[in-house]
Short mmCIF file of C-alpha atoms in Angstrom, two decimals:
data_model
loop_
_atom_site.label_atom_id
_atom_site.label_comp_id
_atom_site.label_asym_id
_atom_site.label_seq_id
_atom_site.Cartn_x
_atom_site.Cartn_y
_atom_site.Cartn_z
CA MET A 263 -2.36 -1.02 -5.80
CA SER A 264 -4.15 -0.37 -2.49
CA PHE A 265 -6.08 2.85 -2.02
CA PRO A 266 -3.90 5.14 0.13
CA LEU A 267 -5.13 7.02 3.18
CA CYS A 268 -4.36 10.34 1.50
CA GLY A 269 -6.77 9.34 -1.28
CA HIS A 270 -9.63 9.73 1.20
CA ILE A 271 -10.55 13.43 1.00
CA PRO A 272 -12.81 14.78 3.78
CA ARG A 273 -15.68 17.07 2.77
CA LEU A 274 -16.80 19.29 5.61
CA THR A 275 -20.59 19.61 5.96
CA TYR A 276 -20.91 21.08 9.47
CA PHE A 277 -18.67 23.12 11.77
CA GLN A 278 -19.00 24.28 15.38
CA HIS A 279 -16.41 25.70 17.77
CA VAL A 280 -17.29 24.80 21.37
CA VAL A 281 -15.51 26.89 24.02
CA LYS A 282 -14.94 25.90 27.67
CA ARG A 283 -17.91 23.54 27.75
CA GLU A 284 -18.32 22.00 31.21
CA GLN A 285 -20.70 19.34 29.98
CA PHE A 286 -22.05 18.14 26.66
CA PHE A 287 -25.70 18.78 25.84
CA GLN A 288 -26.00 15.10 24.93
CA TYR A 289 -24.34 12.22 26.75
CA GLU A 290 -24.67 10.09 23.63
CA SER A 291 -25.75 10.47 20.02
CA VAL A 292 -25.79 8.70 16.66
CA GLN A 293 -24.93 10.70 13.53
CA ILE A 294 -25.72 10.04 9.87
CA GLU A 295 -22.27 11.31 8.82
CA TRP A 296 -18.72 10.88 10.03
CA LEU A 297 -18.12 13.02 13.12
CA VAL A 298 -14.80 14.31 14.47
CA PHE A 299 -14.15 16.06 17.79
CA ALA A 300 -10.83 17.94 17.54
CA VAL A 301 -9.68 18.96 21.01
CA GLU A 302 -8.07 22.37 21.47
CA ASP A 303 -8.10 22.51 25.29
CA GLY A 304 -9.45 20.52 28.24
CA SER A 305 -10.37 16.85 28.02
CA PHE A 306 -13.26 14.41 27.74
CA TYR A 307 -13.85 10.68 28.05
CA TYR A 308 -15.54 8.81 25.21
CA GLU A 309 -16.83 5.40 24.22
CA ILE A 310 -17.30 4.42 20.55
CA GLU A 311 -18.03 0.72 20.00
CA ASP A 312 -15.13 -1.05 21.76
CA HIS A 313 -12.94 2.08 21.73
CA CYS A 314 -12.75 4.09 24.95
CA ALA A 315 -10.18 6.63 26.16
CA THR A 316 -9.66 10.21 27.28
CA ALA A 317 -9.01 12.84 24.61
CA SER A 318 -7.13 16.09 25.13
CA PHE A 319 -5.16 18.68 23.14
CA GLY A 320 -3.67 17.16 20.00
CA ASP A 321 -6.27 14.41 19.80
CA LEU A 322 -8.91 13.82 17.12
CA VAL A 323 -11.80 11.48 17.92
CA PHE A 324 -13.42 9.87 14.86
CA CYS A 325 -16.92 8.38 15.01
CA PRO A 326 -18.47 6.67 11.95
CA PRO A 327 -22.14 7.12 11.02
CA GLY A 328 -24.74 4.91 12.65
CA VAL A 329 -22.59 4.28 15.73
CA ASN A 330 -23.38 5.38 19.29
CA PHE A 331 -20.94 8.06 20.52
CA LYS A 332 -20.87 8.45 24.32
CA ARG A 333 -18.88 11.28 25.92
CA VAL A 334 -18.40 13.03 29.25
CA VAL A 335 -16.37 16.19 29.93
CA ILE A 336 -13.48 15.71 32.36
CA ALA A 337 -11.97 19.23 32.27
CA PRO A 338 -13.82 22.18 30.64
CA VAL A 339 -13.30 21.43 26.99
CA THR A 340 -12.73 23.61 23.93
CA LEU A 341 -13.04 21.69 20.67
CA PHE A 342 -14.10 21.73 17.05
CA VAL A 343 -17.14 19.67 16.07
CA LEU A 344 -16.73 18.57 12.45
CA ARG A 345 -19.13 16.50 10.36
CA MET A 346 -18.03 15.25 6.97
CA GLY A 347 -18.39 12.93 4.04
CA TRP A 348 -15.53 11.35 2.09
CA GLY A 349 -14.61 11.74 -1.57
CA ASP A 350 -11.76 10.89 -3.91
CA ASP A 351 -9.48 13.14 -5.94
CA GLN A 352 -11.97 13.08 -8.84
CA GLY A 353 -14.76 14.53 -6.72
CA ASN A 354 -16.64 11.24 -6.42
CA GLU A 355 -18.20 10.09 -3.18
CA LEU A 356 -16.29 7.15 -1.73
CA ASP A 357 -17.99 3.80 -1.34
CA PRO A 358 -18.48 3.11 2.42
CA LEU A 359 -16.68 -0.21 1.88
CA ARG A 360 -13.53 1.75 0.98
CA LEU A 361 -13.52 3.59 4.32
CA ASP A 362 -12.21 0.68 6.37
CA ARG A 363 -8.85 2.42 6.85
CA VAL A 364 -10.37 5.60 8.30
CA PRO A 365 -9.64 5.43 12.05
CA VAL A 366 -12.35 4.96 14.67
CA GLY A 367 -11.73 6.48 18.09
CA LYS A 368 -8.74 8.62 19.05
CA VAL A 369 -5.69 9.53 17.02
CA SER A 370 -3.00 11.76 18.50
CA LEU A 371 -1.17 14.13 16.17
CA HIS A 372 2.50 14.67 16.94
CA ASP A 373 3.02 17.97 15.11
CA THR A 374 0.95 20.18 17.41
CA GLU A 375 2.47 23.41 16.07
CA ARG A 376 1.03 22.77 12.61
CA LEU A 377 -2.22 21.66 14.22
CA LEU A 378 -2.49 24.93 16.16
CA ASP A 379 -1.99 26.86 12.91
CA ASP A 380 -4.96 25.04 11.38
CA TYR A 381 -7.07 25.61 14.49
CA ALA A 382 -6.27 29.33 14.38
CA ALA A 383 -7.17 29.47 10.68
CA MET A 384 -10.51 27.75 11.29
CA LYS A 385 -11.35 30.37 13.91
CA ARG A 386 -10.32 33.24 11.63
CA HIS A 387 -12.76 32.04 8.96
CA HIS A 388 -15.57 32.91 11.39
CA TYR A 389 -15.53 36.44 9.99
CA LEU A 390 -16.36 35.31 6.45
CA ASP A 391 -19.79 34.56 5.01
CA GLU A 392 -20.94 30.99 5.72
CA ARG A 393 -20.25 29.79 2.17
CA TRP A 394 -16.67 31.05 2.11
CA SER A 395 -15.93 30.10 5.70
CA MET A 396 -16.87 26.47 4.94
CA ILE A 397 -14.47 26.46 1.98
CA GLY A 398 -11.63 27.73 4.15
CA ARG A 399 -12.41 25.36 6.99
CA SER A 400 -12.65 22.42 4.58
CA HIS A 401 -9.13 23.26 3.45
CA CYS A 402 -7.95 23.26 7.09
CA LEU A 403 -9.67 19.94 7.77
CA HIS A 404 -8.03 18.41 4.71
CA HIS A 405 -4.63 19.65 5.90
CA ILE A 406 -5.21 18.15 9.36
CA TRP A 407 -6.21 14.86 7.74
CA LEU A 408 -3.05 14.86 5.61
CA MET A 409 -0.97 15.37 8.77
CA TYR A 410 -2.53 12.21 10.14
CA CYS A 411 -1.92 10.37 6.86
CA GLU A 412 1.77 11.32 6.91
CA GLN A 413 2.04 10.16 10.50
CA ALA A 414 0.19 6.88 9.96
CA GLU A 415 1.93 5.84 6.75
CA GLN A 416 5.51 6.82 7.63
CA LEU A 417 7.77 6.38 10.64
CA PRO A 418 8.84 9.58 12.44
CA SER A 419 12.45 8.54 12.22
CA ALA A 420 15.68 9.44 10.47
CA GLU A 421 15.76 5.88 9.15
CA ALA A 422 15.22 5.54 5.41
CA PRO A 423 11.61 4.38 4.79
CA GLY A 424 12.74 1.09 3.28
CA SER A 425 15.36 0.24 5.87
CA LEU A 426 13.05 -1.20 8.52
CA ASP A 427 11.62 -4.68 8.64
CA PRO A 428 7.95 -4.57 7.45
CA LEU A 429 6.81 -6.25 10.67
CA ILE A 430 8.49 -3.59 12.82
CA ARG A 431 7.18 -0.83 10.59
CA LYS A 432 3.64 -2.12 11.10
CA ALA A 433 4.27 -2.57 14.82
CA THR A 434 5.38 1.04 15.28
CA VAL A 435 2.35 2.35 13.39
CA LEU A 436 0.05 0.30 15.62
CA MET A 437 1.91 1.38 18.75
CA GLN A 438 1.61 5.04 17.81
CA SER A 439 -2.16 4.64 17.43
CA GLN A 440 -2.61 2.59 20.63
CA ALA A 441 -0.02 4.13 22.96
CA PHE A 442 -2.43 6.47 24.74
CA GLU A 443 -5.07 3.84 25.47
CA ARG A 444 -4.90 0.52 27.29
CA PHE A 445 -1.86 -1.01 25.65
CA SER A 446 -1.13 -4.74 25.65
CA LEU A 447 2.14 -6.00 24.22
CA ASN A 448 0.73 -9.52 24.09
CA ALA A 449 -2.27 -8.34 22.06
CA LEU A 450 0.01 -6.37 19.73
CA ALA A 451 2.24 -9.39 19.11
CA ALA A 452 -0.80 -11.60 18.48
CA SER A 453 -2.21 -9.12 15.95
CA LEU A 454 1.12 -9.29 14.10
CA GLY A 455 1.19 -13.09 14.15
CA VAL A 456 4.30 -13.44 16.32
CA SER A 457 5.04 -14.20 19.95
CA ARG A 458 5.83 -11.47 22.46
CA ALA A 459 9.44 -12.70 22.70
CA GLN A 460 9.87 -12.70 18.92
CA LEU A 461 8.49 -9.17 18.66
CA CYS A 462 10.74 -7.85 21.42
CA GLN A 463 13.83 -9.50 19.93
CA LYS A 464 13.21 -8.19 16.42
CA PHE A 465 12.16 -4.75 17.67
CA HIS A 466 15.37 -4.36 19.66
CA ALA A 467 17.48 -5.56 16.73
CA GLU A 468 15.88 -3.00 14.39
CA LEU A 469 15.47 0.04 16.67
CA GLY A 470 17.83 -0.58 19.57
CA THR A 471 15.08 -0.33 22.18
CA THR A 472 12.18 -2.38 23.51
CA PRO A 473 8.50 -1.98 22.57
CA ILE A 474 7.65 -0.92 26.13
CA LYS A 475 10.34 1.77 26.13
CA TYR A 476 9.10 2.95 22.73
CA VAL A 477 5.53 3.32 24.04
CA THR A 478 6.79 4.99 27.21
CA ALA A 479 8.68 7.56 25.12
CA LEU A 480 5.51 8.35 23.13
CA ARG A 481 3.48 8.72 26.32
CA LEU A 482 6.02 10.94 28.06
CA GLU A 483 6.35 13.17 25.01
CA LYS A 484 2.60 13.75 25.10
CA ALA A 485 2.67 14.26 28.87
CA LYS A 486 5.32 16.97 28.44
CA LYS A 487 3.18 18.81 25.89
CA LEU A 488 0.11 18.65 28.12
CA LEU A 489 2.09 19.83 31.15
CA VAL A 490 3.36 22.88 29.28
CA GLU A 491 0.41 23.71 27.03
CA THR A 492 -2.62 22.96 29.27
CA ASN A 493 -3.82 23.37 32.85
CA LEU A 494 -4.87 19.74 33.19
CA THR A 495 -4.16 18.07 36.52
CA LEU A 496 -1.69 15.21 36.69
CA ASP A 497 -4.52 12.67 37.05
CA GLN A 498 -6.21 14.10 33.95
CA ILE A 499 -2.94 14.01 32.01
CA SER A 500 -2.34 10.41 33.07
CA GLU A 501 -5.73 9.42 31.61
CA CYS A 502 -4.83 11.16 28.34
CA CYS A 503 -1.50 9.34 28.12
CA GLY A 504 -2.63 5.81 28.92
CA TYR A 505 -1.55 5.61 32.58
CA GLN A 506 -3.70 4.47 35.50
CA ASN A 507 -3.31 7.58 37.63
CA GLY A 508 -1.18 10.62 38.31
CA PHE A 509 0.94 8.86 40.92
CA TYR A 510 2.05 6.19 38.46
CA LEU A 511 2.71 8.78 35.74
CA SER A 512 4.77 10.84 38.19
CA ARG A 513 6.94 7.83 39.03
CA VAL A 514 7.52 6.93 35.36
CA PHE A 515 8.18 10.58 34.50
CA LYS A 516 10.75 11.03 37.29
CA ASN A 517 12.54 7.77 36.43
CA ASN A 518 12.85 8.69 32.75
CA CYS A 519 13.18 12.49 32.78
CA GLY A 520 15.03 13.08 36.05
CA VAL A 521 12.47 15.60 37.35
CA THR A 522 8.89 15.42 38.56
CA PRO A 523 6.02 16.51 36.30
CA LYS A 524 5.46 19.52 38.56
CA GLN A 525 9.10 20.60 38.22
CA TYR A 526 8.97 20.11 34.44
CA ARG A 527 5.83 22.27 34.17
CA LEU A 528 7.38 25.07 36.23
CA GLU A 529 10.66 25.03 34.29
CA HIS A 530 9.21 24.91 30.77
CA ARG A 531 6.22 27.22 30.90
CA LEU A 532 6.79 30.67 29.43
#
């Protein structure tokens, strides 16, 4: 039986809450532990090995030890800096060779309400002594990690888990992880060992939509959240959602949602 993602238990060793930082003190760094930047507000661009993208609210950026992590602030950023090791449910440190399923680069969590609850809890623990605050924050980090595990190992669908073709199940998991970066349907099909035409045909038969429309729906859902919950410009939001620029995002948004991003922001902000 393969070792599940949820069997990887993060152990927090360092915590910092950075507020409205206009630039990072270091443009690049190499850590001896796993490092996660969890974005609460604003955005930044990063490069980790061959992974590069813009991260914003709802995104976690994972960097493994011994790897150069380059980053530049795009919009004044508020985030949690988390360093950690990995253990199993018996309290044993995990062999680095068993960490191949831990993501590198950006993951975008869909359940931002639960994420905000964990962020609020991590800030509340500031008032405790260091020892106890680390225990509380470790619990929050573990909960955030489990949210990712649930998202990565299951489809966010009313379909019964066993009702989808395994190929399409794997495709949707990959699409959810790649949707907000430079996405290539040809590369996705190749990684699954099928042609683009075969993937599109099977995807439509299983889910009643095309892969491109599926990715577009993921991107627009994130764009809506960023429009309502942040002050990012349209160009900044487009970078966070995998689009070339704000003009292109605006056109896709209007075609699919019936209103412009500006109208959506005005109508849905409280």
